[in-house]
Amino acid sequence: MNCREVAGKLKQIDAGVGQVFGVADDNSIYTIFGRTWTRIPGALKHVTVGPAGVWGVNTGNQIFKLVGGVWVLVDGLLKQVDAGDQFVVGVNIEDHVYCLGRGATVGCRGPGLPISWIGITGSLKYYSCGPNGCWGVNSANDIFFRKGVTPAACQGNDWQKIAGALVMIEVGTDGSVYGVNDEGEVYRRDGITAAKPAGTEWISMSPCTKSKHVSYDLGHLWVVTTDGRILDCVV
C-alpha cells in the first residue's frame, strides 16, 4: 500500500462516488478538489458522502443533508450517519440503529418534511452500508453484518456476528469494507462476493502509523491518523 500525506488535519473522513469530505477538530467541514481542501460553510462532527448524497450530524446530534449547497435540517437525532448506498443509516447516542429507505432519502430535499426513520433491532456505535449489505460495530467492538438489506427494505432481517474486533468500520461505494481496531491498525475484509456478502477473512492493511478513521473509494484508502494527519493510500 503506497501512501502519501495530504496537507491538513482532520478527525473524520468519508469518501464515496468520487468525492471526499472531512471534518476537523473544530467541526469545520472540508471537501477536496485535486489536492486542495475547500472549506464548506457549517459545522459538523461527522460527515458522509455516497449515492444517497452528502449528510452529516452536528455536536447536538442534529441531522443535515446538503441540498443545493445548503445544509438542510432533517428530522431526528443521530451521532453517526452513513450515506454509502441509495439509503441512509445511522446510530444515536444510545446506540440504537436506524435507517431511511431509498424513497424517503431521495425525497428529502427541504426542511420540515416528515421523515420516518426505521428502527433496527440491535445496538451499535457505528454503522455503514454498501451495495452488498451493512456492517456495524458495538460498544464492545464486536463486528456484525446485517443480512437482507436492500434500498427498499433498509432494515434487513438478521444479524451475523463476524470474528474480530474493530472500533469503526466503513463500506465503500463498491462494497469494499475497511475498519480500524483499538490499536490503530487498519483491516480490509476479503472474500466478499454476491454469494458470500459477509466475506471470509480480515487482511491487515496498516500504514506505518496508527490510524483512527478510514474510508475507501475508487482505489484510494483515505486514512486519518491518531494525531489527525491525512493519508491518501493507493490500494
PDB file of N, CA and C in Angstrom, residues 6 40 62 64 119 142 166 173 185 234:
ATOM      1  N   VAL A   6      -1.431  14.097   2.901  1.00  0.00           N
ATOM      2  CA  VAL A   6      -2.160  15.227   2.323  1.00  0.00           C
ATOM      3  C   VAL A   6      -2.162  16.354   3.347  1.00  0.00           C
ATOM      4  N   ILE A  40     -16.301  24.221   3.562  1.00  0.00           N
ATOM      5  CA  ILE A  40     -17.730  24.350   3.283  1.00  0.00           C
ATOM      6  C   ILE A  40     -18.390  25.000   4.493  1.00  0.00           C
ATOM      7  N   GLN A  62     -28.027  16.764  15.694  1.00  0.00           N
ATOM      8  CA  GLN A  62     -28.992  17.097  14.645  1.00  0.00           C
ATOM      9  C   GLN A  62     -28.466  16.599  13.300  1.00  0.00           C
ATOM     10  N   PHE A  64     -28.287  16.667   9.080  1.00  0.00           N
ATOM     11  CA  PHE A  64     -28.372  17.595   7.960  1.00  0.00           C
ATOM     12  C   PHE A  64     -28.071  16.878   6.649  1.00  0.00           C
ATOM     13  N   GLY A 119     -36.523   1.877  12.852  1.00  0.00           N
ATOM     14  CA  GLY A 119     -35.672   1.296  13.874  1.00  0.00           C
ATOM     15  C   GLY A 119     -35.246  -0.120  13.515  1.00  0.00           C
ATOM     16  N   ASP A 142     -17.394  -5.571  18.991  1.00  0.00           N
ATOM     17  CA  ASP A 142     -17.820  -6.728  18.209  1.00  0.00           C
ATOM     18  C   ASP A 142     -18.292  -6.261  16.834  1.00  0.00           C
ATOM     19  N   LEU A 166     -13.285  -4.322  16.031  1.00  0.00           N
ATOM     20  CA  LEU A 166     -12.984  -3.032  15.414  1.00  0.00           C
ATOM     21  C   LEU A 166     -13.686  -1.919  16.177  1.00  0.00           C
ATOM     22  N   THR A 173     -18.417   2.586  -1.736  1.00  0.00           N
ATOM     23  CA  THR A 173     -19.472   2.572  -2.741  1.00  0.00           C
ATOM     24  C   THR A 173     -19.469   1.278  -3.545  1.00  0.00           C
ATOM     25  N   GLU A 185      -4.819  -0.175  14.107  1.00  0.00           N
ATOM     26  CA  GLU A 185      -4.459  -0.964  12.933  1.00  0.00           C
ATOM     27  C   GLU A 185      -5.630  -1.031  11.952  1.00  0.00           C
ATOM     28  N   VAL A 234      -2.915   4.396  -2.044  1.00  0.00           N
ATOM     29  CA  VAL A 234      -3.359   3.662  -3.228  1.00  0.00           C
ATOM     30  C   VAL A 234      -3.350   2.176  -2.895  1.00  0.00           C
TER      31      VAL A 234
END
